[in-house]
Tab-separated table of C-alpha atoms in Angstrom:
chain	number	residue	atom	x	y	z
A	778	MET	CA	-0.196	-0.009	0.027
A	779	ALA	CA	1.180	3.544	-1.081
A	780	ILE	CA	1.868	6.428	1.481
A	781	LYS	CA	-0.512	8.557	-0.831
A	782	GLU	CA	-3.390	5.869	-0.378
A	783	LEU	CA	-2.948	5.971	3.536
A	784	THR	CA	-3.068	9.562	3.641
A	785	VAL	CA	-5.985	9.651	1.575
A	786	VAL	CA	-7.802	7.406	4.181
A	787	VAL	CA	-6.305	9.974	7.038
A	788	VAL	CA	-8.139	12.718	5.295
A	789	VAL	CA	-11.278	10.830	5.018
A	790	PHE	CA	-11.159	9.486	8.484
A	791	SER	CA	-10.271	13.154	10.032
A	792	TRP	CA	-13.274	14.408	8.357
A	793	ILE	CA	-15.390	11.901	9.636
A	794	ALA	CA	-14.076	12.811	13.183
A	795	CYS	CA	-14.568	16.541	12.747
A	796	THR	CA	-18.163	16.188	11.500
A	797	SER	CA	-19.552	13.204	13.863
A	798	GLY	CA	-17.632	13.740	16.928
A	799	HIS	CA	-18.482	11.323	19.892
A	800	GLU	CA	-21.053	10.671	22.314
A	801	PHE	CA	-22.076	7.198	20.830
A	802	PHE	CA	-24.209	6.551	23.522
A	803	SER	CA	-26.752	9.372	23.077
A	804	SER	CA	-27.484	8.164	19.514
A	805	THR	CA	-28.408	4.838	18.605
A	806	ASP	CA	-27.646	5.447	14.814
A	807	LYS	CA	-24.239	6.483	16.094
A	808	VAL	CA	-23.698	3.054	17.574
A	809	ALA	CA	-25.062	1.459	14.118
A	810	GLN	CA	-22.389	3.318	12.311
A	811	LEU	CA	-19.597	1.469	14.449
A	812	PHE	CA	-20.322	-1.792	12.325
A	813	GLU	CA	-18.869	0.330	9.063
A	814	GLU	CA	-16.154	2.130	11.217
A	815	GLU	CA	-14.894	-1.134	12.503
A	816	GLU	CA	-14.597	-2.878	9.038
A	817	ASP	CA	-12.547	0.271	7.669
A	818	LEU	CA	-10.263	0.228	10.726
A	819	LEU	CA	-9.591	-3.653	10.402
A	820	THR	CA	-9.130	-3.140	6.704
A	821	SER	CA	-6.682	-0.562	6.939
A	822	PHE	CA	-4.883	-2.236	9.555
A	823	GLY	CA	-4.347	-5.358	6.936
A	824	LEU	CA	-3.490	-3.269	4.519
A	825	TYR	CA	-0.833	-1.307	6.875
A	826	ILE	CA	0.742	-4.828	7.758
A	827	ASP	CA	1.051	-5.948	4.220
A	828	ALA	CA	2.621	-2.521	3.233
A	829	GLU	CA	5.107	-3.113	6.247
A	830	GLU	CA	5.771	-6.419	5.370
A	831	LYS	CA	6.832	-5.697	1.791
A	832	ASN	CA	9.254	-2.713	3.146
A	833	VAL	CA	10.802	-5.030	5.536
A	834	LYS	CA	11.428	-7.155	2.849
A	835	ARG	CA	13.085	-4.313	0.946
A	836	MET	CA	15.147	-3.682	4.218
A	837	LYS	CA	16.471	-6.721	4.700
A	838	SER	CA	17.777	-6.846	1.057
A	839	ILE	CA	19.234	-3.709	1.129
A	840	LEU	CA	20.931	-4.880	4.499
A	841	LEU	CA	22.644	-7.975	2.655
A	842	VAL	CA	23.666	-5.370	-0.087
A	843	LEU	CA	25.274	-3.442	2.512
A	844	GLN	CA	27.039	-6.430	4.112
A	845	LEU	CA	28.494	-7.722	1.328
A	846	LEU	CA	29.786	-4.244	0.315
A	847	THR	CA	31.568	-4.186	4.053
A	848	TYR	CA	32.395	-7.911	3.271
A	849	PHE	CA	34.324	-7.202	0.104
A	850	ASP	CA	35.908	-3.981	1.196
A	851	PRO	CA	36.834	-4.672	5.043
A	852	ALA	CA	38.439	-1.783	7.008
A	853	ASN	CA	41.570	-2.061	8.778
A	854	PRO	CA	41.183	-0.318	12.159
A	855	GLU	CA	44.951	0.070	12.463
A	856	LYS	CA	45.380	1.277	8.771
A	857	THR	CA	42.649	3.462	8.766
A	858	THR	CA	44.078	5.573	11.709
A	859	ARG	CA	47.416	6.108	9.740
A	860	ASP	CA	46.128	6.367	6.025
A	861	PRO	CA	44.022	9.382	5.278
A	862	VAL	CA	42.922	8.021	2.322
A	863	ALA	CA	41.569	4.756	4.252
A	864	ALA	CA	39.784	7.025	6.659
A	865	TYR	CA	38.048	9.010	3.929
A	866	LYS	CA	36.828	5.567	2.360
A	867	LEU	CA	35.366	4.538	5.369
A	868	LEU	CA	33.757	8.095	6.328
A	869	ARG	CA	32.329	7.822	3.029
A	870	ARG	CA	31.075	4.198	3.242
A	871	VAL	CA	29.370	4.934	6.863
A	872	ARG	CA	28.081	8.158	5.330
A	873	ARG	CA	26.306	6.138	2.647
A	874	GLU	CA	25.030	3.087	4.653
A	875	TRP	CA	23.343	5.680	7.157
A	876	LEU	CA	21.797	7.544	4.201
A	877	THR	CA	20.492	4.394	2.579
A	878	ILE	CA	19.311	3.367	6.010
A	879	VAL	CA	17.603	6.616	6.559
A	880	GLU	CA	15.912	6.437	3.078
A	881	TYR	CA	14.494	2.888	3.641
A	882	THR	CA	13.313	3.120	6.899
A	883	GLN	CA	11.320	6.423	5.959
A	884	LEU	CA	9.483	3.972	3.955
A	885	SER	CA	7.742	2.827	7.040
A	886	LEU	CA	4.308	3.997	7.108
A	887	TYR	CA	4.015	3.857	10.871
A	888	GLU	CA	3.559	7.587	11.392
A	889	VAL	CA	0.851	7.879	8.669
A	890	TYR	CA	-0.800	5.004	10.228
A	891	GLN	CA	-0.776	6.190	13.683
A	892	THR	CA	-2.199	9.768	12.267
A	893	LEU	CA	-5.015	7.566	10.796
A	894	LEU	CA	-5.741	5.756	14.248
A	895	ASP	CA	-5.349	9.232	15.845
A	896	TYR	CA	-8.752	10.500	13.370
A	897	SER	CA	-10.395	7.781	13.991
A	898	ASN	CA	-14.082	8.232	15.060
A	899	ILE	CA	-13.280	5.048	17.698
A	900	PRO	CA	-14.966	5.011	21.092
A	901	GLN	CA	-12.936	6.710	23.821
A	902	ALA	CA	-12.837	5.590	27.138
A	903	LYS	CA	-15.453	8.084	28.489
A	904	ASP	CA	-17.691	6.610	25.748
A	905	LEU	CA	-17.706	3.587	27.023
A	906	ASN	CA	-18.374	4.552	30.681
A	907	ASP	CA	-20.976	6.938	29.598
A	908	ALA	CA	-22.368	3.728	27.738
A	909	ALA	CA	-22.261	1.638	30.950
A	910	SER	CA	-23.532	4.058	33.012
A	911	GLU	CA	-26.736	4.424	30.954
A	912	LEU	CA	-26.985	0.526	30.912
A	913	ILE	CA	-26.996	0.674	34.804
A	914	ARG	CA	-29.460	3.448	34.508
A	915	LEU	CA	-31.762	1.371	32.670
A	916	GLN	CA	-31.265	-1.331	35.439
A	917	GLU	CA	-32.592	1.422	38.072
A	918	PHE	CA	-35.501	2.645	36.097
A	919	TYR	CA	-36.837	-0.728	34.866
A	920	LYS	CA	-35.706	-2.746	37.761
A	921	LEU	CA	-33.424	-4.985	36.083
A	922	TYR	CA	-30.443	-7.655	37.413
A	923	PRO	CA	-27.502	-8.468	35.274
A	924	HIS	CA	-29.098	-11.544	33.832
A	925	ASN	CA	-32.290	-9.689	33.010
A	926	ILE	CA	-30.659	-7.101	30.839
A	927	THR	CA	-28.072	-9.412	29.347
A	928	ARG	CA	-30.828	-11.988	27.934
A	929	GLU	CA	-30.198	-11.161	24.644
A	930	THR	CA	-26.213	-10.605	24.471
A	931	SER	CA	-24.540	-12.058	27.712
A	932	LEU	CA	-21.344	-10.027	29.111
A	933	ASN	CA	-17.999	-11.925	29.807
A	934	ALA	CA	-16.189	-11.632	33.197
A	935	ASP	CA	-14.211	-8.577	32.058
A	936	GLU	CA	-16.794	-6.904	30.630
A	937	ALA	CA	-19.389	-7.493	33.429
A	938	LYS	CA	-16.333	-6.078	35.494
A	939	HIS	CA	-16.163	-2.946	34.163
A	940	MET	CA	-19.910	-2.674	34.666
A	941	GLY	CA	-19.733	-3.248	38.217
A	942	LEU	CA	-16.536	-0.649	38.618
A	943	VAL	CA	-18.780	2.205	36.722
A	944	ALA	CA	-21.609	1.318	39.204
A	945	TYR	CA	-19.030	1.642	42.178
A	946	ASP	CA	-17.861	4.692	40.993
A	947	GLU	CA	-21.155	5.874	41.117
A	948	ASP	CA	-21.889	4.698	44.363
A	949	LYS	CA	-24.295	2.357	43.270
A	950	PHE	CA	-23.289	-0.308	45.358
A	951	GLN	CA	-26.333	-2.636	44.933
A	952	HIS	CA	-25.853	-2.707	40.994
A	953	ALA	CA	-22.272	-3.066	41.387
A	954	PHE	CA	-22.402	-5.737	43.781
A	955	LEU	CA	-24.701	-7.731	41.307
A	956	TRP	CA	-22.551	-7.032	38.376
A	957	PHE	CA	-19.199	-8.525	40.219
A	958	LEU	CA	-21.401	-11.308	41.080
A	959	TYR	CA	-22.251	-11.784	37.292
A	960	SER	CA	-18.547	-11.539	36.718
A	961	LEU	CA	-17.466	-14.313	39.037
A	962	ASP	CA	-19.997	-16.495	37.783
A	963	ARG	CA	-18.248	-16.022	34.542
A	964	LEU	CA	-14.591	-16.087	35.044
A	965	THR	CA	-12.337	-18.408	33.076
A	966	GLU	CA	-8.644	-19.037	32.122
A	967	HIS	CA	-8.700	-16.466	29.228
A	968	SER	CA	-10.176	-13.452	31.861
A	969	THR	CA	-7.737	-11.098	32.913
A	970	THR	CA	-10.199	-10.137	35.874
A	971	THR	CA	-9.101	-12.492	39.197
A	972	GLU	CA	-10.908	-14.134	41.593
A	973	LYS	CA	-9.333	-12.153	44.134
A	974	GLU	CA	-10.465	-8.524	42.748
A	975	LEU	CA	-13.859	-9.519	42.505
A	976	LEU	CA	-13.907	-11.011	45.834
A	977	ARG	CA	-12.643	-7.686	47.152
A	978	PHE	CA	-14.890	-5.574	45.348
A	979	LEU	CA	-17.766	-7.997	46.449
A	980	SER	CA	-17.024	-7.027	49.990
A	981	SER	CA	-16.396	-3.723	49.483
A	982	SER	CA	-19.702	-3.254	47.623
A	983	ALA	CA	-22.076	-5.371	50.407
A	984	TYR	CA	-20.058	-3.042	53.027
A	985	HIS	CA	-20.928	0.208	51.747
A	986	PHE	CA	-24.654	-0.971	50.561
A	987	GLY	CA	-24.586	-1.923	54.558
A	988	SER	CA	-24.906	-5.711	54.004
A	989	LEU	CA	-22.481	-6.585	56.690
A	990	PRO	CA	-23.167	-10.592	56.976
A	991	VAL	CA	-22.338	-10.639	52.961
A	992	ALA	CA	-19.307	-8.309	53.224
A	993	ILE	CA	-18.002	-10.678	55.603
A	994	TYR	CA	-18.938	-13.445	53.706
A	995	PHE	CA	-16.853	-12.321	50.781
A	996	GLY	CA	-14.221	-10.861	52.447
A	997	GLN	CA	-13.493	-14.648	54.320
A	998	ARG	CA	-13.258	-16.264	51.195
A	999	LEU	CA	-10.674	-13.814	49.760
A	1000	LEU	CA	-8.515	-14.588	53.121
A	1001	ASN	CA	-8.990	-17.842	52.281
A	1002	LEU	CA	-7.230	-17.475	48.984
A	1003	ASP	CA	-4.488	-14.717	50.342
A	1004	PRO	CA	-4.071	-15.397	54.042
A	1005	THR	CA	-1.464	-12.885	54.338
A	1006	ASN	CA	-3.634	-9.877	53.802
A	1007	ASP	CA	-3.396	-7.749	56.500
A	1008	GLU	CA	-5.616	-5.391	54.924
A	1009	VAL	CA	-8.220	-7.944	54.549
A	1010	LYS	CA	-7.933	-9.064	58.113
A	1011	VAL	CA	-8.392	-5.610	59.007
A	1012	GLU	CA	-11.331	-4.838	57.518
A	1013	LEU	CA	-13.129	-8.160	58.424
A	1014	ASN	CA	-12.586	-7.388	61.923
A	1015	LEU	CA	-14.353	-3.765	61.132
A	1016	TYR	CA	-17.011	-5.771	59.640
A	1017	ARG	CA	-17.756	-8.070	62.523
A	1018	TYR	CA	-17.690	-5.303	64.998
A	1019	LEU	CA	-20.377	-3.008	63.309
A	1020	ARG	CA	-22.376	-6.278	62.584
A	1021	PHE	CA	-23.614	-6.090	65.898
A	1022	GLU	CA	-23.527	-2.376	66.262
A	1023	ARG	CA	-26.387	-1.912	63.810
A	1024	ASN	CA	-29.812	-3.342	63.797
A	1025	SER	CA	-30.575	-3.825	60.141
A	1026	ASN	CA	-28.779	-5.547	57.028
A	1027	PRO	CA	-30.482	-4.653	53.592
A	1028	ASP	CA	-30.807	-7.428	51.130
A	1029	ILE	CA	-28.297	-6.718	48.619
A	1030	PHE	CA	-29.675	-9.606	45.988
A	1031	THR	CA	-32.892	-8.257	45.599
A	1032	LEU	CA	-33.981	-5.029	44.020
A	1033	ASP	CA	-36.590	-2.508	45.464
A	1034	THR	CA	-39.436	-2.808	42.975
A	1035	GLN	CA	-41.456	-0.178	44.471
A	1036	SER	CA	-42.025	2.839	42.054
A	1037	ASN	CA	-39.929	5.839	42.714
A	1038	THR	CA	-41.733	8.225	40.867
A	1039	SER	CA	-45.129	8.066	38.546
A	1040	TYR	CA	-43.148	8.681	35.499
A	1041	GLU	CA	-41.097	5.478	36.185
A	1042	ALA	CA	-44.366	3.617	37.264
A	1043	LEU	CA	-45.860	4.613	33.626
A	1044	CYS	CA	-42.696	3.774	31.604
A	1045	ARG	CA	-42.737	0.435	33.190
A	1046	GLY	CA	-46.129	-0.196	31.937
A	1047	GLU	CA	-47.612	0.206	35.788
A	1048	VAL	CA	-50.755	2.279	34.221
A	1049	ASP	CA	-53.730	2.667	36.859
A	1050	GLU	CA	-56.884	0.606	35.663
A	1051	ARG	CA	-59.156	3.518	36.221
A	1052	THR	CA	-57.060	5.182	33.717
A	1053	SER	CA	-57.605	2.413	31.179
A	1054	LYS	CA	-61.259	2.440	31.972
A	1055	ARG	CA	-61.268	6.388	31.086
A	1056	GLN	CA	-59.270	5.459	27.838
A	1057	ARG	CA	-61.246	2.798	26.603
A	1058	ALA	CA	-64.564	4.917	26.623
A	1059	LEU	CA	-62.425	7.860	24.287
A	1060	SER	CA	-63.121	7.750	20.722
A	1061	CYS	CA	-61.827	7.587	17.342
A	1062	ARG	CA	-63.041	9.076	13.817
A	1063	TYR	CA	-61.886	10.218	10.440
A	1064	SER	CA	-61.167	14.004	10.675
A	1065	THR	CA	-60.758	16.433	7.777
A	1066	GLY	CA	-58.733	19.077	10.184
A	1067	GLY	CA	-61.851	21.377	10.636
A	1068	GLY	CA	-63.059	21.208	6.384
A	1069	ASN	CA	-59.620	21.395	5.418
A	1070	PRO	CA	-60.128	21.108	1.387
A	1071	ARG	CA	-56.762	19.101	1.017
A	1072	LEU	CA	-58.614	16.548	3.632
A	1073	MET	CA	-62.020	16.309	2.218
A	1074	TYR	CA	-61.143	13.474	0.079
A	1075	ALA	CA	-58.513	11.932	2.177
A	1076	PRO	CA	-59.497	12.306	5.886
A	1077	VAL	CA	-56.606	11.693	8.164
A	1078	LYS	CA	-57.615	8.740	11.190
A	1079	GLU	CA	-57.928	10.649	14.588
A	1080	GLU	CA	-57.846	8.854	18.015
A	1081	VAL	CA	-58.417	10.608	21.270
A	1082	GLU	CA	-55.857	9.349	23.749
A	1083	TRP	CA	-56.730	11.495	26.649
A	1084	ASP	CA	-59.732	14.167	26.944
A	1085	GLU	CA	-57.909	16.555	29.554
A	1086	PRO	CA	-55.478	17.521	28.104
A	1087	ARG	CA	-56.631	16.675	25.013
A	1088	ILE	CA	-54.412	14.526	23.509
A	1089	ILE	CA	-55.118	13.424	19.674
A	1090	ARG	CA	-53.015	10.432	18.047
A	1091	TYR	CA	-53.212	10.611	14.277
A	1092	HIS	CA	-52.529	7.602	12.327
A	1093	ASP	CA	-50.480	7.105	9.046
A	1094	ILE	CA	-49.817	10.630	9.173
A	1095	ILE	CA	-46.806	10.183	7.526
A	1096	SER	CA	-45.414	7.722	4.724
A	1097	ASP	CA	-42.225	5.147	5.195
A	1098	ARG	CA	-40.584	7.162	2.072
A	1099	GLU	CA	-40.755	10.615	3.718
A	1100	MET	CA	-39.451	8.843	6.946
A	1101	GLU	CA	-36.383	7.908	5.507
A	1102	ILE	CA	-35.555	11.154	3.675
A	1103	LEU	CA	-35.893	12.871	7.256
A	1104	LYS	CA	-33.803	10.478	8.805
A	1105	ASN	CA	-31.062	10.179	6.230
A	1106	ILE	CA	-31.103	14.091	5.798
A	1107	SER	CA	-30.543	14.280	9.767
A	1108	ARG	CA	-28.027	11.643	10.237
A	1109	PRO	CA	-25.009	13.634	9.354
A	1110	GLN	CA	-26.203	16.544	11.070
A	1111	LEU	CA	-27.035	15.368	14.294
A	1112	SER	CA	-25.384	16.746	17.627
A	1113	ARG	CA	-26.166	16.472	21.065
A	1114	SER	CA	-29.448	17.594	22.028
A	1115	GLU	CA	-29.926	20.058	24.512
A	1116	THR	CA	-32.410	21.854	27.239
A	1117	LYS	CA	-32.532	25.621	28.849
A	1118	GLN	CA	-29.457	24.474	30.912
A	1119	GLY	CA	-27.635	23.245	28.026
A	1120	VAL	CA	-26.495	19.687	27.505
A	1121	THR	CA	-27.442	17.434	30.660
A	1122	ASN	CA	-28.184	13.833	31.570
A	1123	ILE	CA	-32.274	14.907	31.536
A	1124	ARG	CA	-31.791	14.574	27.767
A	1125	THR	CA	-30.029	12.067	26.005
A	1126	SER	CA	-30.320	12.177	22.444
A	1127	GLN	CA	-29.308	13.626	19.251
A	1128	SER	CA	-30.992	16.312	17.109
A	1129	VAL	CA	-31.244	18.824	14.581
A	1130	PHE	CA	-33.788	21.518	12.965
A	1131	LEU	CA	-34.316	20.908	9.607
A	1132	LYS	CA	-34.100	23.368	6.968
A	1133	GLU	CA	-36.843	23.522	4.283
A	1134	ASP	CA	-36.846	21.499	1.292
A	1135	ASN	CA	-39.679	20.115	-0.312
A	1136	THR	CA	-39.953	16.829	1.864
A	1137	VAL	CA	-39.872	19.053	5.133
A	1138	ALA	CA	-42.386	21.404	3.800
A	1139	ARG	CA	-44.850	18.808	2.529
A	1140	VAL	CA	-44.528	17.189	6.203
A	1141	SER	CA	-45.205	20.909	7.507
A	1142	GLN	CA	-47.989	21.625	5.498
A	1143	ASN	CA	-49.872	18.238	6.288
A	1144	ILE	CA	-49.100	19.245	10.169
A	1145	ALA	CA	-50.912	22.463	9.176
A	1146	ASP	CA	-53.749	20.973	7.689
A	1147	VAL	CA	-54.621	18.542	10.375
A	1148	THR	CA	-54.188	20.558	13.250
A	1149	GLY	CA	-55.513	24.131	11.617
A	1150	LEU	CA	-52.795	25.976	13.043
A	1151	SER	CA	-50.354	27.950	10.954
A	1152	VAL	CA	-46.555	27.151	10.625
A	1153	GLU	CA	-45.377	30.535	9.640
A	1154	SER	CA	-44.892	31.386	13.069
A	1155	ALA	CA	-43.899	27.409	14.207
A	1156	GLU	CA	-40.146	26.274	14.782
A	1157	LEU	CA	-38.554	24.177	12.322
A	1158	LEU	CA	-38.847	20.415	12.065
A	1159	HIS	CA	-36.898	18.820	14.700
A	1160	VAL	CA	-35.806	15.191	14.398
A	1161	GLN	CA	-34.186	13.506	17.252
A	1162	ASN	CA	-32.852	10.201	17.509
A	1163	TYR	CA	-32.177	8.760	20.887
A	1164	GLY	CA	-29.136	6.741	22.196
A	1165	ILE	CA	-28.576	3.521	24.941
A	1166	GLY	CA	-31.331	4.439	27.313
A	1167	GLY	CA	-32.358	7.579	25.586
A	1168	ARG	CA	-34.537	9.308	27.348
A	1169	TYR	CA	-36.048	12.924	28.170
A	1170	GLU	CA	-37.249	13.058	31.851
A	1171	PRO	CA	-40.387	15.155	32.556
A	1172	HIS	CA	-40.509	18.577	31.475
A	1173	PHE	CA	-42.514	21.150	29.581
A	1174	ASP	CA	-42.562	22.154	25.976
A	1175	ALA	CA	-43.982	25.715	27.064
A	1176	TRP	CA	-40.925	27.609	28.872
A	1177	ASP	CA	-43.503	30.371	30.246
A	1178	GLY	CA	-41.988	33.322	28.128
A	1179	GLU	CA	-43.219	35.940	25.469
A	1180	ASN	CA	-44.549	33.801	22.342
A	1181	ASP	CA	-44.230	30.592	23.926
A	1182	ARG	CA	-44.718	27.392	22.719
A	1183	ILE	CA	-48.687	26.929	22.319
A	1184	ALA	CA	-48.532	23.553	20.939
A	1185	THR	CA	-46.868	20.028	20.358
A	1186	PHE	CA	-46.847	17.980	17.269
A	1187	LEU	CA	-45.092	14.974	17.814
A	1188	ILE	CA	-44.320	12.365	14.973
A	1189	TYR	CA	-43.116	8.812	15.651
A	1190	MET	CA	-40.515	7.574	13.067
A	1191	SER	CA	-40.046	4.431	14.093
A	1192	ASP	CA	-41.312	1.690	16.767
A	1193	VAL	CA	-40.025	0.682	19.845
A	1194	GLU	CA	-39.759	-2.901	21.097
A	1195	ILE	CA	-39.519	-2.013	24.535
A	1196	GLY	CA	-39.693	1.174	26.297
A	1197	GLY	CA	-39.361	4.928	24.627
A	1198	ALA	CA	-43.171	5.785	26.000
A	1199	THR	CA	-44.418	9.200	26.122
A	1200	VAL	CA	-45.837	9.492	29.457
A	1201	PHE	CA	-48.131	12.581	31.030
A	1202	PRO	CA	-47.259	11.681	34.802
A	1203	GLN	CA	-50.013	14.651	35.897
A	1204	VAL	CA	-52.888	12.547	34.380
A	1205	GLY	CA	-51.200	9.348	34.359
A	1206	VAL	CA	-51.120	8.673	30.596
A	1207	ALA	CA	-48.696	6.582	28.497
A	1208	LEU	CA	-48.571	6.829	24.909
A	1209	LYS	CA	-46.336	4.065	22.935
A	1210	PRO	CA	-44.473	5.284	20.008
A	1211	LYS	CA	-46.026	3.571	16.505
A	1212	LYS	CA	-44.235	4.135	13.471
A	1213	GLY	CA	-46.035	6.744	10.957
A	1214	SER	CA	-48.423	8.071	13.748
A	1215	ALA	CA	-48.275	11.416	15.496
A	1216	VAL	CA	-49.437	12.975	18.650
A	1217	PHE	CA	-50.652	16.383	19.417
A	1218	TRP	CA	-51.639	18.608	22.278
A	1219	TYR	CA	-51.906	22.340	23.346
A	1220	ASN	CA	-49.169	23.191	26.179
A	1221	LEU	CA	-51.160	26.372	27.156
A	1222	HIS	CA	-54.534	27.161	28.125
A	1223	LYS	CA	-56.600	29.485	25.885
A	1224	ASN	CA	-55.963	32.180	28.437
A	1225	GLY	CA	-52.216	32.151	27.683
A	1226	ARG	CA	-51.442	30.502	30.836
A	1227	LEU	CA	-49.276	26.629	31.246
A	1228	ASP	CA	-51.283	23.794	31.485
A	1229	TRP	CA	-49.725	21.798	34.106
A	1230	ASP	CA	-51.190	18.309	33.076
A	1231	THR	CA	-48.895	18.823	29.680
A	1232	GLN	CA	-45.817	17.720	31.871
A	1233	HIS	CA	-44.446	15.095	29.701
A	1234	ALA	CA	-41.238	12.603	29.493
A	1235	GLY	CA	-39.826	10.497	26.942
A	1236	CYS	CA	-39.280	6.963	28.564
A	1237	PRO	CA	-35.858	5.407	28.342
A	1238	VAL	CA	-35.352	3.077	25.235
A	1239	LEU	CA	-34.604	-0.267	26.701
A	1240	VAL	CA	-34.833	-2.087	23.019
A	1241	GLY	CA	-35.095	-0.473	19.786
A	1242	ASN	CA	-33.984	2.666	18.035
A	1243	LYS	CA	-36.377	5.568	18.692
A	1244	TRP	CA	-36.639	8.191	15.873
A	1245	VAL	CA	-38.935	11.263	16.454
A	1246	ALA	CA	-39.979	14.526	14.951
A	1247	ASN	CA	-41.364	17.654	16.885
A	1248	LYS	CA	-43.168	20.855	15.346
A	1249	TRP	CA	-43.665	23.295	18.245
A	1250	PHE	CA	-46.172	25.756	17.166
A	1251	ARG	CA	-45.683	29.283	18.665
A	1252	GLU	CA	-48.698	31.787	19.990
A	1253	PHE	CA	-47.833	34.619	17.435
A	1254	GLY	CA	-50.181	33.668	14.179
A	1255	GLN	CA	-52.474	31.258	15.797
A	1256	GLU	CA	-54.725	34.327	17.240
A	1257	PHE	CA	-57.672	33.806	14.474
A	1258	ARG	CA	-57.341	30.044	14.439
A	1259	ARG	CA	-57.007	29.372	18.265
A	1260	PRO	CA	-58.851	32.726	19.776
A	1261	CYS	CA	-57.977	33.636	23.202
A	1262	SER	CA	-59.845	33.696	26.137
A	1263	LEU	CA	-60.236	36.156	29.401
A	1264	SER	CA	-61.481	32.730	31.131
A	1265	ASP	CA	-59.202	31.800	34.102
A	1266	TRP	CA	-60.249	28.154	33.503
A	1267	GLU	CA	-60.054	28.253	29.799
């Protein structure tokens, strides 16, 4: 492989790195791109090896020639020191040898290949830790043990130990313990992780969680393996002393399945039966958007998901072709989604506001037709792709400012196997993503005040790839389409 070819690869890799960045965990689409990145990495490594092998063969041939020249023109140290011509001849020969060696060693592609590796869009240590942290958060949220979350894809002992270390560093000692225990069960002769390491972390995790009998058990197992370890002896004495000082020892093996918030409960599918009964009484119909001429011969399927606040789902509102075009336009432009506080873990997704083109304009016009609102003052179409455990915690779309977001139109551009629902904690409603459908609601009352019941959240994605598109309507420009009211309760 020539240096020129590797240089081209370096330029391409540098462009990819500069335009896409890292943060793989905040977009499943970015994770999917790693398959191509991995293929390129291994292919380039193979080409590099081939090129270096050819260069080594050349250098061996040159070495043989140089050695032969030395053999046929031997230097006599004694003669060289007294004969200036012999000295000159030796200097010239060594100089020629040095230049030849420099020339051929510089043909090595090592530096070029190192540059390529520097520019490769490969996950960094932080990306790996962030991904592990999101997996642990999914466990907390959906109350999952290691064997639950690894049902489809198992982890080996070393991978599980890393999960445990991330949980341990985050002071999530119960999950750390469970991951170290999972790792211990999977130790093999090929593992770099050792039994001693795991026993030490198991004992320490149990101690920090407050489960002293378990801490003592694993500490004693470690001491049996390493009887001369004075540090473990001291820790065991401490644990035994504290055991009799404490009145309770929480069960570290069993996760607490009590719901922390209504948001988490709704995400896990724990919907109140009264809510389900009320939803079953709601209606479906074909709608023309209030008599819009464009919908008279092709009405849309409208389903009332909730009555107060009124949440409407429109089915088959966007075609498969339009969704794929929107995704393809968005992919190279995606960047980490922000909140009013900037980039935070409240919102883990990547997104982009799309400039108008034929497809975007057609989708926006369709939204205007079914809602009866004007898109003239609306925001640009906002496309999002959620990552590992991707979520948006409870929030309001309206920011309580001038020309606020009066309404939200949320399009689901993918199905999600598990998780990813849109939930409204104040009213106990959970809406499952359905590809090609959209949900619509007003964030403000007619009097301009915030409707507190419109607080909503995007549940963490457990299995699947979640794509959505938002259209946010602003107050200005809607005065004659949704007249204001002076009433305190409207």
